[in-house]
Backbone as JSON, one array per atom type, in Angstrom:
{
  "sequence": "EQLVEINEWFEAVNSRYPAMDFIEVVNEFDNAPPDGENGRPDYVDALRLFDPSTTSEIADFFIAQGSDEITAAEKADSYDWIVNAFQMARNIFPATSKLMFNEYSVVNSAARTDKVIELANLLQSRGLIDAVGFQGHAFSTTGPATTLENNINRIESQTGLDIYLTELDIDGTDELSQLLEY",
  "N": [[-38.76, -108.75, -37.88], [-39.4, -106.07, -37.43], [-41.28, -105.61, -39.48], [-43.36, -107.28, -38.66], [-44.03, -105.96, -36.31], [-44.89, -103.46, -37.35], [-47.14, -104.28, -38.76], [-48.68, -105.27, -36.61], [-49.06, -102.85, -35.28], [-50.61, -101.37, -37.16], [-52.88, -103.06, -37.16], [-53.68, -102.8, -34.47], [-54.34, -100.07, -34.34], [-56.47, -100.04, -36.16], [-58.25, -101.72, -34.83], [-58.77, -100.28, -32.5], [-59.76, -97.86, -33.51], [-62.06, -98.21, -35.5], [-63.54, -96.86, -37.45], [-62.3, -94.77, -38.89], [-62.13, -91.78, -40.75], [-60.02, -90.77, -42.29], [-56.7, -91.81, -42.98], [-53.47, -91.15, -42.42], [-51.09, -92.5, -44.02], [-48.37, -92.33, -44.65], [-46.05, -90.04, -43.49], [-44.29, -87.19, -44.35], [-42.61, -88.32, -46.43], [-40.5, -87.6, -48.06], [-38.98, -85.5, -46.92], [-38.43, -86.45, -44.33], [-37.99, -89.38, -44.2], [-38.44, -92.69, -42.78], [-35.63, -93.69, -42.44], [-33.49, -93.99, -40.8], [-31.58, -92.02, -40.82], [-30.13, -88.99, -39.5], [-31.08, -89.3, -36.86], [-33.65, -90.29, -37.16], [-36.36, -92.73, -37.04], [-35.82, -96.14, -38.19], [-37.1, -97.95, -40.49], [-37.59, -98.41, -43.17], [-36.51, -100.51, -44.74], [-37.79, -102.7, -43.58], [-40.44, -102.3, -44.38], [-40.09, -102.7, -47.11], [-39.85, -105.45, -47.17], [-42.42, -106.37, -47.0], [-43.6, -106.82, -49.53], [-41.48, -107.82, -51.66], [-41.46, -107.82, -54.48], [-42.54, -105.47, -55.27], [-40.68, -103.44, -55.79], [-39.49, -103.99, -58.34], [-41.82, -103.92, -59.87], [-42.56, -101.26, -59.66], [-40.39, -100.03, -60.91], [-40.83, -101.0, -63.5], [-43.26, -99.69, -63.99], [-42.45, -96.98, -64.16], [-40.68, -97.13, -66.31], [-42.48, -97.75, -68.3], [-43.72, -95.31, -68.32], [-41.89, -93.78, -69.58], [-39.4, -93.33, -68.44], [-35.83, -93.86, -68.24], [-33.94, -96.88, -67.57], [-32.19, -96.58, -65.35], [-33.12, -94.23, -64.03], [-35.73, -95.1, -63.51], [-35.19, -97.21, -61.73], [-34.07, -95.78, -59.61], [-36.3, -94.24, -58.82], [-38.0, -96.32, -58.07], [-36.62, -97.3, -55.87], [-36.96, -95.16, -54.18], [-39.68, -95.12, -53.73], [-40.76, -97.69, -53.18], [-41.1, -98.68, -50.53], [-43.07, -96.99, -49.62], [-45.26, -97.57, -51.25], [-45.67, -100.21, -50.38], [-46.34, -99.73, -47.68], [-48.77, -98.39, -48.03], [-50.2, -100.47, -49.27], [-50.33, -102.33, -47.21], [-51.89, -100.84, -45.43], [-54.25, -100.57, -46.94], [-55.03, -103.23, -46.98], [-55.66, -103.69, -44.33], [-57.22, -101.61, -43.12], [-60.63, -100.35, -43.16], [-62.5, -100.13, -46.26], [-63.83, -97.76, -46.38], [-62.24, -95.88, -45.2], [-60.21, -93.17, -46.0], [-57.13, -93.14, -47.57], [-54.03, -91.46, -47.29], [-51.08, -89.45, -47.97], [-48.68, -87.18, -46.52], [-46.87, -84.18, -46.67], [-44.33, -81.6, -46.4], [-43.43, -78.31, -47.65], [-44.44, -78.41, -50.26], [-46.28, -77.03, -52.01], [-44.99, -74.68, -52.52], [-43.02, -75.03, -54.33], [-42.31, -75.94, -57.58], [-40.91, -78.24, -58.36], [-41.13, -79.87, -56.12], [-43.87, -80.16, -56.02], [-44.19, -81.6, -58.39], [-43.01, -84.03, -57.62], [-44.79, -84.93, -55.65], [-47.09, -85.26, -57.2], [-46.17, -87.26, -58.92], [-45.77, -89.44, -57.11], [-48.38, -89.7, -56.1], [-49.76, -90.41, -58.44], [-48.54, -92.86, -59.01], [-49.37, -94.37, -56.76], [-52.12, -94.23, -57.19], [-52.33, -95.73, -59.52], [-52.29, -98.22, -58.53], [-54.49, -98.34, -56.99], [-54.4, -97.32, -54.37], [-54.54, -94.86, -52.99], [-56.38, -92.08, -51.71], [-56.42, -89.39, -51.17], [-54.46, -86.36, -50.96], [-52.2, -84.86, -48.77], [-50.92, -81.76, -47.66], [-48.57, -79.85, -45.82], [-49.06, -76.79, -44.19], [-46.97, -75.02, -43.19], [-45.59, -72.01, -41.93], [-43.04, -71.41, -42.93], [-43.1, -72.71, -45.34], [-45.03, -71.72, -46.94], [-44.63, -69.28, -47.97], [-44.01, -66.69, -50.36], [-45.15, -65.9, -53.71], [-48.68, -65.82, -53.88], [-49.88, -66.79, -56.15], [-48.15, -68.78, -57.05], [-48.44, -70.75, -55.05], [-51.18, -71.3, -55.35], [-51.27, -72.13, -58.06], [-49.73, -74.49, -57.94], [-51.23, -76.07, -56.16], [-53.52, -76.33, -57.72], [-52.4, -77.76, -59.84], [-51.8, -80.23, -58.62], [-54.39, -81.14, -58.1], [-55.53, -81.19, -60.7], [-53.87, -82.99, -62.05], [-54.01, -85.31, -60.65], [-56.57, -85.7, -59.68], [-57.33, -86.15, -57.13], [-58.65, -85.55, -53.82], [-57.52, -82.78, -51.9], [-55.84, -81.88, -48.98], [-55.13, -79.53, -46.47], [-53.04, -80.24, -44.05], [-51.6, -79.53, -41.81], [-51.11, -76.49, -40.09], [-49.56, -73.46, -39.55], [-49.03, -70.08, -38.71], [-47.09, -67.23, -39.06], [-46.51, -64.19, -37.23], [-46.85, -61.27, -35.24], [-49.1, -60.14, -34.24], [-52.73, -60.18, -34.31], [-53.75, -59.06, -36.71], [-51.58, -59.13, -38.55], [-51.27, -61.88, -38.66], [-53.75, -62.61, -39.7], [-53.61, -61.42, -42.24], [-51.51, -62.88, -43.31], [-52.69, -65.38, -43.31]],
  "CA": [[-39.4, -108.37, -36.63], [-39.99, -104.73, -37.6], [-42.48, -105.74, -40.31], [-44.4, -107.85, -37.78], [-44.45, -104.88, -35.4], [-45.66, -102.48, -38.12], [-48.44, -104.91, -39.0], [-49.4, -105.25, -35.32], [-49.42, -101.45, -35.03], [-51.76, -101.08, -38.03], [-54.03, -103.83, -36.66], [-54.11, -102.21, -33.21], [-55.01, -98.81, -34.66], [-57.74, -100.39, -36.79], [-59.11, -102.28, -33.8], [-59.17, -99.22, -31.57], [-60.49, -96.82, -34.25], [-62.51, -98.94, -36.69], [-64.31, -96.05, -38.4], [-61.57, -93.55, -39.2], [-62.4, -91.22, -42.07], [-58.75, -90.58, -42.98], [-55.5, -92.41, -42.4], [-52.23, -90.64, -43.0], [-50.28, -93.7, -44.05], [-46.96, -91.95, -44.65], [-45.84, -88.64, -43.19], [-42.99, -86.63, -44.73], [-41.9, -89.37, -47.15], [-39.31, -87.08, -48.72], [-38.18, -84.68, -46.0], [-38.04, -87.17, -43.13], [-38.39, -90.78, -44.29], [-37.93, -93.51, -41.67], [-34.46, -94.36, -43.0], [-32.43, -94.05, -39.8], [-30.66, -90.89, -40.9], [-30.39, -87.81, -38.65], [-31.83, -89.67, -35.65], [-35.0, -90.75, -37.47], [-36.55, -94.19, -36.96], [-35.25, -96.85, -39.34], [-37.89, -99.12, -40.86], [-37.84, -98.47, -44.61], [-36.22, -101.86, -45.23], [-38.84, -103.61, -43.11], [-41.6, -102.14, -45.27], [-39.76, -103.33, -48.39], [-40.05, -106.89, -47.04], [-43.85, -106.72, -47.12], [-43.74, -107.4, -50.87], [-40.24, -107.48, -52.38], [-41.67, -107.65, -55.92], [-43.0, -104.1, -55.52], [-39.6, -102.61, -56.34], [-39.39, -104.19, -59.79], [-43.08, -103.48, -60.47], [-42.51, -99.79, -59.75], [-39.43, -99.71, -61.99], [-41.55, -101.25, -64.76], [-44.25, -98.62, -64.14], [-41.79, -95.76, -64.61], [-40.17, -97.38, -67.66], [-43.65, -97.6, -69.18], [-44.02, -93.88, -68.36], [-40.88, -93.11, -70.38], [-38.12, -93.19, -67.74], [-34.81, -94.84, -68.57], [-33.84, -97.92, -66.54], [-31.52, -96.06, -64.14], [-34.07, -93.33, -63.36], [-36.83, -95.93, -63.0], [-34.69, -97.93, -60.56], [-33.95, -94.79, -58.52], [-37.65, -93.94, -58.34], [-38.5, -97.51, -57.38], [-35.95, -97.35, -54.57], [-37.51, -94.08, -53.35], [-41.12, -95.26, -53.49], [-41.25, -99.04, -52.92], [-41.54, -98.83, -49.15], [-44.3, -96.22, -49.48], [-46.31, -98.39, -51.86], [-45.95, -101.33, -49.48], [-47.07, -99.22, -46.51], [-50.15, -98.16, -48.47], [-50.86, -101.76, -49.51], [-50.65, -102.86, -45.88], [-53.02, -100.07, -44.9], [-55.45, -100.93, -47.71], [-55.41, -104.58, -46.57], [-56.08, -103.75, -42.93], [-58.25, -100.64, -42.76], [-61.85, -100.47, -43.96], [-62.53, -99.45, -47.55], [-64.4, -96.42, -46.19], [-61.19, -94.98, -44.71], [-59.42, -92.57, -47.07], [-55.69, -93.22, -47.34], [-53.33, -90.28, -47.81], [-49.75, -89.11, -47.45], [-48.56, -85.81, -46.07], [-45.5, -83.69, -46.82], [-44.24, -80.14, -46.35], [-42.75, -77.62, -48.75], [-44.97, -79.0, -51.49], [-46.91, -76.11, -52.95], [-44.14, -73.52, -52.77], [-41.96, -75.44, -55.24], [-42.81, -76.74, -58.7], [-40.25, -79.54, -58.35], [-41.72, -80.68, -55.03], [-45.22, -80.48, -56.48], [-44.03, -82.68, -59.36], [-42.73, -85.28, -56.9], [-46.05, -85.34, -55.02], [-47.95, -85.74, -58.29], [-45.61, -88.53, -59.37], [-46.08, -90.47, -56.12], [-49.83, -89.88, -56.06], [-50.16, -91.16, -59.64], [-48.09, -94.24, -58.81], [-50.28, -95.01, -55.8], [-53.42, -94.35, -57.85], [-52.28, -96.82, -60.5], [-52.45, -99.45, -57.77], [-55.71, -98.23, -56.2], [-53.99, -97.25, -52.97], [-54.59, -93.53, -52.38], [-57.66, -91.38, -51.87], [-56.26, -87.96, -50.94], [-53.1, -85.86, -50.77], [-52.1, -83.84, -47.73], [-49.69, -80.96, -47.62], [-48.47, -79.08, -44.59], [-49.02, -75.35, -44.4], [-46.11, -74.33, -42.23], [-45.3, -70.64, -42.36], [-41.81, -71.38, -43.73], [-43.28, -73.35, -46.65], [-46.16, -71.11, -47.66], [-44.28, -67.92, -48.35], [-43.84, -66.51, -51.79], [-46.36, -65.42, -54.38], [-49.88, -66.65, -53.72], [-50.17, -67.44, -57.43], [-47.35, -70.01, -57.09], [-49.11, -71.72, -54.19], [-52.45, -71.66, -55.97], [-51.0, -72.91, -59.27], [-49.26, -75.83, -57.58], [-52.38, -76.8, -55.63], [-54.35, -76.67, -58.88], [-51.74, -78.83, -60.61], [-52.01, -81.5, -57.92], [-55.77, -81.56, -58.32], [-55.82, -81.5, -62.11], [-53.06, -84.11, -62.53], [-54.29, -86.53, -59.88], [-58.0, -85.84, -59.43], [-57.52, -86.5, -55.72], [-58.93, -84.5, -52.86], [-56.31, -82.23, -51.32], [-56.1, -81.37, -47.64], [-54.1, -78.84, -45.71], [-53.04, -81.13, -42.88], [-51.0, -78.84, -40.68], [-51.1, -75.07, -40.4], [-49.08, -72.47, -38.6], [-48.91, -68.78, -39.35], [-46.24, -66.31, -38.32], [-47.02, -62.84, -37.03], [-46.82, -60.87, -33.84], [-50.43, -59.68, -33.82], [-53.82, -60.84, -35.04], [-53.89, -58.52, -38.06], [-50.53, -59.68, -39.42], [-51.58, -63.29, -38.85], [-54.89, -62.67, -40.61], [-53.14, -61.11, -43.58], [-50.73, -64.04, -43.77], [-53.66, -66.45, -43.59]],
  "C": [[-40.07, -107.0, -36.75], [-41.28, -104.81, -38.42], [-43.63, -106.31, -39.49], [-44.93, -106.76, -36.85], [-45.28, -103.82, -36.12], [-47.06, -103.02, -38.38], [-49.29, -104.91, -37.73], [-49.88, -103.84, -34.99], [-50.64, -101.07, -35.86], [-53.01, -101.79, -37.51], [-54.57, -103.23, -35.36], [-54.85, -100.89, -33.44], [-56.39, -99.1, -35.25], [-58.73, -100.94, -35.76], [-59.64, -101.19, -32.86], [-60.04, -98.15, -32.24], [-61.02, -97.41, -35.57], [-63.23, -98.1, -37.74], [-63.61, -94.74, -38.72], [-61.9, -93.08, -40.62], [-61.13, -91.14, -42.91], [-57.64, -91.29, -42.22], [-54.31, -91.84, -43.14], [-51.23, -91.78, -42.93], [-48.8, -93.36, -43.94], [-46.87, -90.44, -44.45], [-44.42, -88.26, -43.59], [-42.08, -87.69, -45.38], [-40.58, -88.88, -47.75], [-38.4, -86.32, -47.76], [-37.7, -85.44, -44.78], [-38.49, -88.64, -43.2], [-37.81, -91.58, -43.12], [-36.74, -94.37, -42.1], [-33.28, -94.42, -42.04], [-31.45, -92.89, -39.83], [-31.09, -89.77, -39.97], [-31.27, -88.13, -37.45], [-33.26, -90.14, -35.9], [-35.11, -92.25, -37.23], [-36.05, -94.84, -38.25], [-36.08, -98.1, -39.64], [-38.29, -99.16, -42.33], [-37.63, -99.89, -45.13], [-37.25, -102.88, -44.76], [-40.06, -103.51, -44.01], [-41.33, -102.75, -46.64], [-40.0, -104.84, -48.35], [-41.51, -107.31, -47.17], [-44.14, -107.37, -48.46], [-42.52, -106.99, -51.69], [-40.42, -107.26, -53.88], [-42.12, -106.24, -56.27], [-41.93, -103.26, -56.18], [-39.5, -102.77, -57.86], [-40.67, -103.76, -60.5], [-43.09, -101.96, -60.64], [-41.53, -99.37, -60.84], [-40.1, -99.91, -63.35], [-42.58, -100.16, -65.03], [-43.58, -97.37, -64.71], [-41.14, -95.94, -65.98], [-41.31, -97.22, -68.66], [-44.07, -96.14, -69.32], [-42.96, -93.09, -69.14], [-39.54, -92.9, -69.69], [-37.12, -94.22, -68.26], [-34.65, -95.8, -67.38], [-33.21, -97.41, -65.25], [-32.46, -95.15, -63.36], [-35.22, -94.13, -62.76], [-36.41, -96.69, -61.75], [-34.54, -97.0, -59.36], [-35.31, -94.44, -57.94], [-38.23, -95.12, -57.58], [-37.91, -97.61, -55.98], [-36.48, -96.27, -53.62], [-38.94, -94.38, -52.9], [-41.59, -96.65, -53.06], [-41.79, -99.22, -51.5], [-42.85, -98.09, -48.91], [-45.47, -97.02, -50.06], [-46.67, -99.56, -50.95], [-46.7, -100.88, -48.22], [-48.54, -98.97, -46.87], [-50.89, -99.47, -48.72], [-51.23, -102.41, -48.18], [-51.87, -102.15, -45.31], [-54.31, -100.44, -45.63], [-55.95, -102.32, -47.3], [-56.05, -104.6, -45.19], [-57.25, -102.83, -42.63], [-59.47, -100.78, -43.65], [-61.78, -99.66, -45.25], [-63.08, -98.04, -47.44], [-63.39, -95.42, -45.67], [-60.37, -94.49, -45.89], [-57.94, -92.6, -46.68], [-55.01, -92.03, -48.01], [-51.9, -90.25, -47.3], [-49.73, -87.62, -47.19], [-47.1, -85.39, -46.18], [-45.49, -82.18, -46.71], [-43.36, -79.62, -47.47], [-43.15, -78.23, -50.1], [-45.42, -77.93, -52.46], [-46.09, -74.84, -53.21], [-43.02, -73.83, -53.77], [-42.54, -76.32, -56.34], [-42.19, -78.14, -58.7], [-40.84, -80.45, -57.28], [-43.15, -81.06, -55.39], [-45.16, -81.63, -57.47], [-43.82, -84.02, -58.66], [-43.99, -85.81, -56.23], [-47.01, -85.91, -56.07], [-47.48, -87.11, -58.76], [-45.97, -89.67, -58.41], [-47.58, -90.74, -56.07], [-50.3, -90.7, -57.26], [-49.72, -92.62, -59.56], [-49.04, -94.98, -57.88], [-51.67, -95.2, -56.41], [-53.44, -95.51, -58.82], [-52.49, -98.17, -59.84], [-53.7, -99.42, -56.88], [-55.47, -98.05, -54.71], [-54.13, -95.89, -52.3], [-55.91, -92.86, -52.69], [-57.53, -89.87, -51.73], [-54.78, -87.63, -50.78], [-53.15, -84.79, -49.68], [-50.82, -83.05, -47.89], [-49.75, -80.09, -46.38], [-48.33, -77.6, -44.92], [-48.22, -74.65, -43.33], [-45.72, -72.97, -42.79], [-44.04, -70.58, -43.23], [-42.01, -71.97, -45.12], [-44.46, -72.78, -47.44], [-45.89, -69.65, -48.0], [-44.07, -67.86, -49.85], [-45.15, -66.06, -52.41], [-47.53, -66.38, -54.21], [-50.22, -67.37, -55.02], [-49.38, -68.75, -57.57], [-48.03, -71.09, -56.28], [-50.39, -72.22, -54.85], [-52.23, -72.51, -57.23], [-50.57, -74.34, -58.95], [-50.37, -76.67, -56.96], [-53.28, -77.23, -56.79], [-53.73, -77.78, -59.73], [-51.92, -80.19, -59.94], [-53.41, -82.02, -58.2], [-56.0, -81.98, -59.76], [-55.05, -82.72, -62.62], [-53.26, -85.39, -61.74], [-55.79, -86.77, -59.73], [-58.33, -86.17, -57.99], [-57.95, -85.28, -54.91], [-57.61, -84.06, -52.23], [-56.66, -81.6, -49.98], [-54.88, -80.65, -47.09], [-54.1, -79.52, -44.35], [-52.42, -80.51, -41.63], [-50.92, -77.37, -41.06], [-50.51, -74.28, -39.24], [-48.8, -71.2, -39.36], [-48.05, -67.89, -38.46], [-46.93, -64.96, -38.19], [-47.09, -62.53, -35.55], [-48.17, -60.37, -33.33], [-51.48, -60.32, -34.72], [-53.95, -60.34, -36.47], [-52.83, -59.11, -38.99], [-50.76, -61.18, -39.67], [-52.74, -63.46, -39.83], [-54.46, -62.4, -42.05], [-52.32, -62.26, -44.15], [-51.65, -65.2, -44.12], [-54.35, -66.21, -44.91]]
}
């Protein structure tokens, strides 16, 4: 029933907004997945039902990339629902709409940047992603500017995808401090 509802939701959005430039297919896949934990919605398993073979295909992808079987299975379990959501979106929305995901605390951490690159490359291998979004919340953009810049450059160089700052907030009590933070 949830999968039917998700499909109806995608179809309704496409019908109402047939010429969207960008579609954020998955928001906060790592920090707040729809897995029912901590009061979040719970529809990961419904998305897995869209194409159950996706899980084993992803495991095979990561094994081919050099992962052992256990690691590949863990990655498949983390990403299968995302791949299926993107496949549903690619099937429903026009080819002119760019599909992307969005996450926070990406560019302030090399490990988080690695995870974004890994997911983007997986989606690219299936022709399902056109751009990467990262959130620029004040709590996730602190630290050396060189770290932020290096991680943004790594995403671009290792995926070739367009990168968008999808959300932005800046701390500061006056315009000058906000400008300097910006």
